[in-house]
Amino acid sequence: MTSEFDVIRQYFQRAAKDIPLAVGDDAALLDIAPDHQLVTSADLLLQDRHFLSDTPPDTLGHKALAVNLSDLAAMGARPLACLLSLGLPSIDHGWLQQFAHGFHTLAKAAACPLVGGDTTRSPQGLVVGVTVMGTVPRGAALRRDAAKADDDLWLTGYLGAAYVGLHVLWGKQTVEAAHHASLIEQLQSPQPPYIFAPHLRAVAHAAIDISDGLMQDLGHLLEASNKGAELDYQALPSHPAIQHLDGKQLAEAVLTGGDVYQLCFTAPREHRQTILQLAKQHQVRVSCIGRVTEQKGIAIKHLPHPDWMPSHLGFDHFLD
Amino acid sequence: MTSEFDVIRQYFQRAAKDIPLAVGDDAALLDIAPDHQLVTSADLLLQDRHFLSDTPPDTLGHKALAVNLSDLAAMGARPLACLLSLGLPSIDHGWLQQFAHGFHTLAKAAACPLVGGDTTRSPQGLVVGVTVMGTVPRGAALRRDAAKADDDLWLTGYLGAAYVGLHVLWGKQTVEAAHHASLIEQLQSPQPPYIFAPHLRAVAHAAIDISDGLMQDLGHLLEASNKGAELDYQALPSHPAIQHLDGKQLAEAVLTGGDVYQLCFTAPREHRQTILQLAKQHQVRVSCIGRVTEQKGIAIKHLPHPDWMPSHLGFDHFLD
């Protein structure tokens, strides 16, 4: 019979070079570079709440880490290591192998080795908890409370695809077959800009990840910074696979759709060219979507019809 | 209606002095003292698996952090900060207030402020995930792989009470009324030696926490150190509230009972007096229970009857 220790050894214990002590003691031991600060965040993913029970295990392993890497990216931090807590309904070796593959593949790409965690039986359903740790030079973290009036407002990646993808999986939305795979991939395999983000420290004032939707998370950034913003609706990067939606549906997906593990950041106008060059160099799509204002609230320019303004502005884990 | 952000603000956002940035951004930001290493560990507690649904919320808040502080103690680390991920079946303000009180009271006592985490709805039952971070001077962590032959083998605290307490709660064991409260307290409110443990770095070779039971966790320490041990059964500190059990039951509780958030550590004989003095100074009970041997395996001296040797040697999260 498989024990907890076998599960850990078999699927999650990898030699992590440069880590003084990883999986296998009471705790992991990590070095922090001199004059750097530790950045840390945790996310909990629950079956039927954050993912459907038939989610492919490799994409779930990827996503569990990706949503956490997105939080590090939002601070401009470089990944250091992660911990994984798994509550498993049963020991399914095929499932574990694929989950571990998805997790480790992203961990390797992001230089964020798995150094510890916990494994237990969870009869009520799968529980996936990830904690990430990263580092930033002292005082250099990108915070959400540092936006300045007249900063450009930027976004990485595209908007709305994960939201539409989820509605497709729920059977509430149909899309052309040509777009189906792309939408599901955006939902299940988010690619936060974890390599690009640390470069933003040199040019950006404030940043936040927009995992709860653009309007809600931009709202948090502006509230923390005591500012407002003017958005140009026409500049919002709606994902190519959702551009066939009718206007009101599209506006809802783009403005409120969550599960977007991308960044919204603010930067002074003089850095516009540098940001475009950095984005090109790191193959990250960036869009300048408006500007920060002293005037509070979010004004949306060029929205084709006032009725397109969604009444509900983002995802909340208790309201939804 | 209460949103995720209200839950975080209302119950978990405390001003943490000396923390550059805590609850309220994408991630927390922490300073690590120069020439120190980061020590980190995570534990996942699930309803009906690790605690009963009627566990008093303040003791659950306490225990969720305590089991993690025990891992830091086992490394000789000083607590730095913690993260809390909560999956809640519903928003029960009375419950949250008491849970937060239990959690924060221990966090304050241990100087381990809550700096972040996640809150989400969990229809299937309560999920409590905690990650702790601590620090040790570079190279000074107490590991499980450093026991030396002829080291004394030490234990902090008492054995067996949490195990018997759990059987009492399950209705599988009855005890005198005089012992009832004490056993439940040992189960629900463990007190790991988080202040004493960093002092052990100066005198101990190896350490482990015995949360899965003495025989199993001592086995892990010996295996990692490539050593064996000779235990003196008469020296094992069985809890006063279980001493009325019959011999075989007592031996099982003491040797295999889990949920003991105390340390087993090894130290050279010349430090015996220093360890006793340190323990007295920090009001921690310590017992010298045997010695480390080159000969592999665990030999138990002075076991009154060979039949008292338990066949099953500890708790495993998948086997039980």
XYZ file of C-alpha atoms in Angstrom:
640
model
C 0.000 0.000 0.000
C 1.182 3.508 -0.766
C 1.955 5.718 2.224
C 2.239 9.483 2.465
C 6.001 9.211 2.329
C 5.924 7.143 -0.830
C 3.711 9.753 -2.527
C 6.133 12.508 -1.601
C 9.213 10.543 -2.641
C 7.760 9.171 -5.838
C 6.184 12.261 -7.323
C 7.427 15.377 -5.621
C 10.997 14.890 -4.400
C 13.304 16.319 -7.006
C 16.899 17.329 -6.516
C 16.723 21.099 -6.352
C 20.153 22.483 -6.987
C 21.099 25.621 -5.050
C 18.547 24.728 -2.346
C 20.355 23.879 0.909
C 17.601 21.474 2.052
C 14.340 20.683 0.262
C 11.613 17.991 0.540
C 12.508 15.468 3.250
C 13.060 17.314 6.533
C 10.557 19.046 8.855
C 10.949 22.205 6.811
C 12.864 23.495 3.792
C 15.931 25.673 4.122
C 16.517 28.481 1.603
C 19.155 31.096 0.936
C 18.116 34.700 0.339
C 20.577 36.892 -1.574
C 22.069 39.756 0.479
C 20.048 42.981 0.375
C 16.983 41.210 -0.941
C 13.552 40.897 0.622
C 11.354 37.830 0.681
C 8.038 37.995 -1.202
C 5.453 35.334 -0.397
C 1.880 34.444 -1.255
C -0.481 31.446 -1.022
C -3.494 30.293 -3.046
C -5.972 27.533 -2.364
C -7.702 25.720 -5.251
C -10.710 23.534 -4.476
C -12.430 20.980 -6.688
C -15.775 22.170 -8.125
C -14.975 25.695 -6.956
C -11.779 26.608 -8.808
C -11.581 23.696 -11.209
C -13.881 20.964 -12.486
C -13.193 17.394 -11.398
C -12.381 16.390 -15.002
C -9.664 19.039 -15.422
C -6.642 17.332 -17.003
C -4.202 16.765 -14.104
C -1.185 18.184 -15.923
C -2.957 21.474 -16.615
C -4.173 21.569 -13.001
C -0.593 21.081 -11.768
C 0.475 23.892 -14.091
C -2.339 26.214 -13.061
C -1.913 25.682 -9.300
C 1.621 27.044 -9.574
C 0.842 29.616 -12.292
C -1.754 31.469 -10.227
C 0.857 31.875 -7.494
C 3.640 32.919 -9.878
C 1.236 35.631 -11.008
C 1.261 37.086 -7.476
C 5.065 37.142 -7.447
C 5.077 38.793 -10.890
C 2.722 41.477 -9.582
C 5.371 42.374 -6.986
C 8.175 42.368 -9.573
C 9.724 39.433 -7.676
C 11.891 36.628 -9.004
C 10.635 33.160 -8.020
C 12.706 31.401 -5.333
C 10.801 28.231 -4.349
C 7.336 26.838 -3.683
C 5.464 24.527 -1.297
C 2.581 22.253 -2.322
C -0.179 20.962 -0.007
C -2.305 18.248 -1.599
C -5.511 16.748 -0.244
C -6.213 13.653 -2.377
C -9.455 11.666 -2.504
C -7.381 8.569 -3.328
C -3.944 7.546 -4.554
C -4.310 7.525 -8.337
C -0.830 6.989 -9.715
C -1.713 8.051 -13.261
C -3.278 11.249 -11.966
C -0.355 12.015 -9.622
C 2.195 11.448 -12.351
C 0.477 13.877 -14.713
C -0.209 16.458 -12.000
C 3.437 16.340 -10.894
C 4.569 16.649 -14.528
C 2.505 19.797 -15.106
C 3.645 21.279 -11.812
C 7.336 20.494 -12.218
C 7.463 21.610 -15.854
C 6.333 25.117 -14.900
C 8.439 25.077 -11.704
C 11.499 24.364 -13.841
C 10.660 26.998 -16.462
C 10.145 29.590 -13.714
C 13.182 28.473 -11.653
C 10.818 27.946 -8.714
C 11.638 24.493 -7.284
C 9.217 22.606 -5.071
C 10.859 22.383 -1.651
C 8.152 21.057 0.656
C 4.519 20.824 1.607
C 2.026 18.287 2.815
C 0.072 15.316 1.440
C -3.065 13.948 3.031
C -6.227 12.060 2.190
C -9.239 14.265 1.412
C -12.423 12.220 1.028
C -14.491 15.335 0.176
C -12.549 16.214 -2.963
C -9.242 17.422 -4.248
C -7.569 20.309 -2.398
C -4.511 22.021 -3.892
C -2.699 24.647 -1.817
C 0.436 26.325 -3.143
C 2.718 28.814 -1.423
C 5.317 30.645 -3.489
C 8.340 32.545 -2.310
C 10.314 35.025 -4.364
C 12.844 37.787 -3.848
C 13.243 41.439 -4.751
C 16.098 43.839 -4.098
C 15.335 45.666 -0.832
C 12.753 48.393 -1.322
C 12.230 47.640 -5.023
C 8.997 45.603 -4.931
C 6.156 46.768 -7.173
C 3.270 47.537 -4.848
C -0.329 48.358 -5.607
C -0.260 51.613 -3.648
C 2.307 53.516 -5.697
C 0.446 54.683 -8.833
C 0.957 58.371 -9.698
C -1.416 60.704 -11.533
C -0.737 60.780 -15.309
C 0.992 57.392 -15.263
C 0.204 55.293 -18.311
C -1.933 52.281 -17.480
C -0.649 49.024 -19.022
C -1.815 45.446 -19.361
C 0.089 42.289 -20.234
C -1.601 39.577 -22.284
C -5.223 39.378 -23.373
C -8.556 39.808 -21.602
C -11.741 37.781 -21.454
C -10.710 34.372 -22.817
C -10.657 32.468 -19.495
C -14.076 33.859 -18.592
C -15.610 32.754 -21.893
C -13.732 29.428 -21.682
C -15.310 28.734 -18.272
C -18.792 29.496 -19.634
C -18.098 27.112 -22.530
C -17.103 24.342 -20.059
C -20.242 25.060 -18.024
C -22.325 24.708 -21.218
C -23.592 28.275 -20.888
C -21.878 29.546 -24.021
C -21.169 28.044 -27.419
C -18.293 29.131 -29.603
C -16.999 28.132 -33.029
C -14.997 24.904 -32.942
C -11.948 26.840 -34.173
C -11.886 28.867 -30.939
C -12.746 26.128 -28.462
C -9.263 24.769 -27.717
C -7.755 28.230 -27.482
C -10.314 29.384 -24.901
C -9.905 26.267 -22.761
C -6.138 26.671 -22.906
C -6.389 30.285 -21.714
C -8.540 29.088 -18.805
C -6.561 26.016 -17.817
C -2.982 26.959 -18.684
C -2.426 30.572 -17.736
C 1.024 31.959 -18.528
C 1.779 34.791 -16.106
C 4.677 37.023 -17.181
C 7.046 35.804 -14.455
C 10.213 36.456 -16.449
C 9.159 39.857 -17.810
C 7.810 41.201 -14.488
C 11.105 41.684 -12.585
C 12.265 43.966 -15.426
C 9.295 46.242 -14.733
C 10.834 47.269 -11.401
C 13.072 49.699 -13.283
C 10.190 51.467 -15.044
C 6.822 50.887 -13.343
C 5.308 52.623 -10.308
C 2.570 50.159 -9.266
C 1.322 46.727 -10.332
C -1.397 44.220 -9.526
C -2.472 40.925 -11.034
C -5.963 40.950 -12.502
C -7.011 37.464 -11.465
C -10.383 38.764 -10.197
C -11.012 40.755 -13.377
C -9.717 44.069 -14.718
C -12.306 46.388 -13.159
C -12.135 44.828 -9.700
C -8.343 44.549 -9.472
C -7.662 47.904 -11.129
C -10.120 49.250 -8.549
C -7.966 47.786 -5.762
C -4.807 49.334 -7.218
C -6.447 52.748 -7.557
C -7.994 52.585 -4.090
C -4.627 51.661 -2.523
C -2.946 54.479 -4.474
C -5.743 56.971 -3.730
C -6.170 57.678 -7.470
C -8.627 57.121 -10.335
C -8.235 56.140 -13.981
C -9.478 56.792 -17.474
C -9.628 53.622 -19.605
C -9.851 53.573 -23.393
C -12.254 50.730 -24.161
C -10.956 50.445 -27.724
C -7.427 49.846 -26.408
C -8.409 46.865 -24.222
C -6.789 43.700 -25.621
C -9.735 41.328 -26.026
C -8.548 37.826 -26.896
C -8.818 36.968 -30.631
C -10.963 33.906 -29.851
C -13.736 36.008 -28.257
C -14.029 38.816 -30.778
C -17.060 37.204 -32.410
C -19.166 37.740 -29.242
C -21.849 40.399 -29.334
C -20.805 43.764 -27.938
C -22.395 43.502 -24.516
C -21.085 39.980 -23.895
C -17.634 41.022 -25.057
C -17.593 44.051 -22.773
C -18.571 41.894 -19.810
C -15.855 39.309 -20.543
C -13.178 41.945 -21.064
C -14.026 44.272 -18.179
C -15.062 41.778 -15.499
C -13.794 38.335 -16.564
C -11.537 36.790 -13.927
C -8.921 34.009 -14.015
C -6.610 36.368 -15.936
C -3.130 35.773 -14.542
C -1.677 38.869 -16.175
C -0.552 42.229 -14.846
C -1.990 45.684 -14.803
C 0.771 48.177 -14.105
C 1.318 51.922 -14.153
C 4.409 53.734 -15.403
C 5.429 57.286 -16.245
C 4.947 58.217 -19.894
C 8.700 58.660 -20.483
C 9.189 54.900 -20.105
C 6.750 54.019 -22.895
C 9.437 53.047 -25.422
C 11.460 51.104 -22.851
C 8.380 49.118 -21.863
C 7.566 48.291 -25.483
C 11.169 47.167 -26.054
C 11.243 45.039 -22.885
C 7.954 43.414 -23.880
C 9.266 42.638 -27.364
C 12.481 41.206 -25.941
C 10.552 38.896 -23.578
C 7.803 38.089 -26.085
C 5.084 39.452 -23.808
C 2.123 41.299 -25.298
C 1.575 44.691 -23.637
C -1.153 47.275 -24.259
C -1.382 50.842 -23.030
C -5.031 51.018 -21.976
C -5.408 54.446 -20.393
C -3.984 56.676 -17.694
C -4.091 57.268 -13.951
C -5.994 60.381 -12.826
C -6.259 62.418 -9.627
C -10.037 62.198 -10.135
C -11.283 59.072 -8.300
C -13.298 56.321 -9.994
C -12.789 54.589 -13.322
C -14.032 56.429 -16.411
C -14.316 54.362 -19.592
C -13.870 56.223 -22.869
C -15.093 54.920 -26.246
C -17.490 52.299 -24.847
C -19.756 51.985 -27.931
C -22.995 51.756 -25.946
C -23.685 52.775 -22.300
C -25.720 49.566 -21.777
C -22.549 47.540 -22.314
C -21.243 48.656 -18.920
C -21.431 45.527 -16.736
C -23.430 45.924 -13.536
C -21.241 43.448 -11.639
C -17.595 44.370 -11.759
C -15.570 41.254 -11.002
C -15.182 37.964 -9.259
C -15.481 37.665 -5.516
C -14.929 34.293 -3.897
C -17.917 34.650 -1.582
C -20.338 36.668 -3.696
C -20.253 34.365 -6.720
C -23.324 40.532 1.922
C -19.825 39.724 3.103
C -17.167 39.503 0.407
C -13.764 37.831 0.463
C -12.134 41.194 1.053
C -14.351 41.945 4.017
C -13.443 38.589 5.597
C -9.740 39.320 5.217
C -10.016 42.887 6.487
C -12.330 42.127 9.356
C -10.669 39.086 10.856
C -7.162 38.688 9.552
C -5.628 42.062 8.758
C -3.578 43.129 11.765
C -0.850 45.731 11.830
C 2.309 43.645 11.875
C 5.162 45.809 13.052
C 8.556 45.176 11.457
C 6.845 43.649 8.394
C 7.433 45.856 5.330
C 4.149 44.827 3.679
C 1.605 42.323 4.993
C -2.028 41.388 4.172
C -3.390 43.635 1.422
C -1.105 43.402 -1.619
C -0.595 40.557 -4.106
C 2.045 39.103 -1.797
C 3.715 39.869 1.519
C 7.170 41.403 1.748
C 9.547 40.284 4.497
C 13.025 41.160 5.690
C 15.506 38.383 6.415
C 18.364 39.234 8.774
C 21.821 39.193 7.158
C 23.567 35.803 7.239
C 20.347 33.987 8.025
C 18.556 31.321 6.012
C 14.842 31.011 5.453
C 13.087 27.950 6.898
C 9.616 27.158 5.582
C 6.951 24.499 5.920
C 3.242 24.029 5.157
C 0.483 21.894 6.685
C -3.041 21.225 5.495
C -5.819 20.472 8.010
C -9.116 19.068 6.695
C -12.440 18.744 8.487
C -13.287 15.164 9.559
C -9.725 14.142 8.763
C -7.551 16.268 11.059
C -10.262 17.748 13.255
C -13.921 17.084 14.041
C -16.491 19.581 12.792
C -17.406 20.527 16.364
C -13.830 21.458 17.348
C -13.977 24.803 19.162
C -12.869 27.397 16.577
C -10.366 29.126 18.848
C -8.536 25.863 19.548
C -8.604 25.051 15.811
C -7.078 28.447 15.022
C -4.432 27.758 17.658
C -3.711 24.239 16.449
C -3.466 25.155 12.748
C -0.564 27.461 13.557
C 0.892 25.274 16.344
C 1.450 22.254 14.099
C 3.463 24.481 11.767
C 5.434 26.153 14.552
C 6.399 22.627 15.563
C 8.114 22.168 12.173
C 10.071 25.399 12.634
C 11.041 24.308 16.169
C 12.326 21.011 14.767
C 14.755 23.015 12.607
C 15.830 25.235 15.518
C 14.333 28.193 13.624
C 12.842 31.368 15.039
C 9.373 32.160 13.639
C 9.251 35.022 11.103
C 5.711 35.098 9.655
C 2.859 32.886 8.454
C 0.247 32.636 5.694
C -3.268 31.262 6.159
C -5.458 29.713 3.439
C -9.045 29.166 4.539
C -11.772 27.297 2.683
C -15.031 28.126 4.478
C -18.381 26.349 4.047
C -20.099 29.651 4.900
C -19.415 33.025 6.471
C -20.096 32.455 10.156
C -18.986 35.601 11.935
C -18.991 34.047 15.404
C -16.864 31.169 14.160
C -14.436 33.447 12.272
C -13.992 35.728 15.251
C -13.078 32.840 17.541
C -10.872 31.127 14.973
C -8.994 34.389 14.336
C -8.641 34.945 18.089
C -7.054 31.521 18.617
C -4.782 31.968 15.616
C -3.659 35.511 16.436
C -3.100 34.782 20.133
C -0.549 32.102 19.293
C 0.883 34.156 16.398
C 1.533 36.987 18.846
C 3.034 34.724 21.528
C 5.341 33.161 18.934
C 6.179 36.474 17.188
C 4.916 34.931 13.950
C 2.551 37.506 12.389
C 0.008 36.560 9.748
C 1.077 38.317 6.554
C -1.124 36.860 3.835
C -3.046 33.937 2.434
C -6.297 33.182 0.711
C -9.978 32.922 1.624
C -12.521 31.062 -0.452
C -15.842 29.261 -0.161
C -15.558 25.497 0.388
C -18.955 23.787 0.202
C -17.422 20.377 1.003
C -16.095 21.351 4.423
C -13.576 23.452 6.214
C -10.023 23.551 4.812
C -7.216 25.187 6.795
C -3.807 25.550 5.168
C -0.961 27.270 7.000
C 2.536 28.070 5.779
C 5.143 29.226 8.280
C 8.434 30.924 7.643
C 11.270 31.196 10.099
C 14.967 31.987 10.108
C 18.178 30.390 11.325
C 21.770 31.659 11.216
C 23.348 30.307 8.021
C 24.325 26.656 8.365
C 22.951 26.336 11.915
C 19.595 24.616 11.264
C 18.890 21.427 13.218
C 18.417 18.724 10.606
C 17.211 15.175 10.959
C 20.276 13.718 9.273
C 22.945 14.782 11.763
C 22.593 12.361 14.712
C 25.899 10.858 15.904
C 26.468 7.490 17.597
C 26.397 7.757 21.413
C 24.362 10.977 21.337
C 21.792 11.153 24.105
C 18.239 10.927 22.775
C 15.898 13.586 24.244
C 12.217 14.397 24.157
C 10.351 17.574 25.017
C 6.908 17.373 26.652
C 4.791 14.284 27.251
C 3.723 11.339 25.108
C 0.402 9.671 24.414
C -2.171 12.187 25.639
C -3.343 13.464 22.230
C -3.756 9.884 20.996
C -5.881 8.897 23.977
C -7.771 12.217 23.762
C -8.719 11.465 20.151
C -9.972 7.998 21.108
C -12.040 9.600 23.876
C -13.588 12.048 21.362
C -14.289 9.137 19.012
C -16.052 7.313 21.871
C -13.564 4.437 21.646
C -12.038 5.000 25.062
C -13.386 6.144 28.398
C -11.300 7.887 31.016
C -11.962 9.255 34.476
C -13.702 12.632 34.422
C -10.669 14.163 36.159
C -8.492 13.414 33.112
C -10.955 14.252 30.349
C -10.286 17.989 29.966
C -6.540 17.534 30.167
C -6.500 14.931 27.377
C -8.696 17.034 25.064
C -6.482 20.032 25.723
C -3.368 18.055 24.793
C -5.089 17.047 21.543
C -6.605 20.388 20.601
C -4.124 22.915 21.984
C -0.633 21.598 21.389
C 2.184 23.791 22.710
C 5.294 23.150 20.622
C 8.524 24.408 22.211
C 9.012 27.264 19.716
C 10.914 29.503 22.141
C 13.124 26.763 23.606
C 14.015 25.156 20.250
C 16.329 27.860 18.815
C 18.496 27.474 21.938
C 19.045 23.822 21.052
C 21.122 24.855 18.021
C 24.075 25.395 20.353
C 23.934 21.896 21.856
C 21.958 19.440 19.691
C 23.068 17.482 16.642
C 19.730 16.476 15.086
C 16.038 17.082 15.718
C 12.611 16.109 14.384
C 9.072 16.746 15.507
C 7.156 13.639 16.520
C 3.775 14.613 15.091
C 3.379 11.153 13.506
C 4.358 9.371 16.722
C 7.675 8.685 18.444
C 8.553 5.380 16.753
C 7.760 6.586 13.242
C 9.439 9.982 13.482
C 12.443 8.730 15.447
C 12.695 6.134 12.682
C 12.880 8.919 10.083
C 15.600 10.723 12.046
C 17.659 7.546 12.421
C 17.183 6.577 8.789
C 18.282 10.034 7.601
C 21.290 9.887 9.950
C 22.114 6.273 9.060
C 22.025 5.279 12.735
C 19.939 3.240 15.217
C 18.822 3.811 18.796
C 18.329 2.161 22.147
C 15.276 3.484 24.009
C 14.618 3.050 27.713
C 10.887 2.390 27.962
C 10.840 3.389 31.626
C 12.267 6.803 30.730
C 9.496 7.655 28.231
C 7.432 10.558 29.589
C 3.872 9.229 29.440
C 1.353 11.968 30.203
C 0.006 11.910 33.806
C -3.587 11.697 32.516
C -2.972 8.355 30.756
C -1.038 6.489 33.410
C -4.151 4.598 34.520
C -4.314 2.749 31.154
C -3.383 -0.913 31.092
C 0.182 -1.624 30.099
C -0.401 -2.611 26.480
C -2.682 0.361 25.784
C -0.218 2.700 27.446
C 2.684 1.338 25.411
C 0.723 1.831 22.197
C -0.224 5.416 23.085
C 3.308 6.334 24.141
C 5.248 4.625 21.348
C 2.932 5.218 18.371
C 0.488 8.003 19.339
C 0.618 10.911 16.901
C -0.448 14.553 17.118
C 2.472 15.183 19.494
C 3.894 18.562 18.515
C 7.041 18.111 20.543
C 10.667 17.449 19.609
C 12.910 14.456 19.638
C 16.530 15.589 19.495
C 19.992 14.135 19.875
C 22.926 15.753 21.641
C 26.381 14.738 22.869
C 26.491 13.609 26.483
C 28.669 16.545 27.571
C 25.729 18.923 26.986
C 23.398 17.082 29.368
C 23.587 19.690 32.147
C 23.256 22.598 29.723
C 20.132 21.064 28.203
C 18.565 20.526 31.617
C 19.334 24.129 32.559
C 17.962 25.516 29.290
C 14.791 23.476 29.732
C 14.331 24.734 33.287
C 14.916 28.316 32.186
C 12.254 28.033 29.429
C 9.859 25.897 31.497
C 9.963 23.041 28.992
C 9.860 19.451 30.220
C 12.710 17.357 28.772
C 13.488 13.667 29.222
C 16.572 11.745 28.240
C 15.036 8.580 26.739
C 17.978 6.643 25.381
C 20.948 6.904 23.060
C 21.887 6.789 19.392
C 23.730 3.652 18.254
C 25.754 2.616 15.216
C 23.612 -0.549 15.226
C 20.544 0.129 13.020
C 16.975 -0.318 14.229
C 15.311 0.755 17.457
C 15.864 -1.485 20.485
C 13.549 -0.905 23.445
C 14.955 -1.725 26.892
C 12.783 -2.337 29.968
C 9.534 -2.946 28.090
C 7.714 -4.938 30.820
C 6.170 -7.430 28.399
C 7.161 -8.301 24.827
C 3.473 -8.350 23.792
C 3.255 -4.656 24.579
C 5.287 -3.839 21.464
C 2.797 -2.251 19.050
C 2.543 -3.923 15.671
C 1.753 -0.653 13.901
C 4.371 1.991 14.526
C 2.804 5.371 13.829
C 0.402 7.512 11.924
C 0.480 7.688 8.155
C -1.903 10.017 6.384
C -2.809 7.444 3.747
C -2.559 4.196 5.678
C -4.852 5.212 8.543
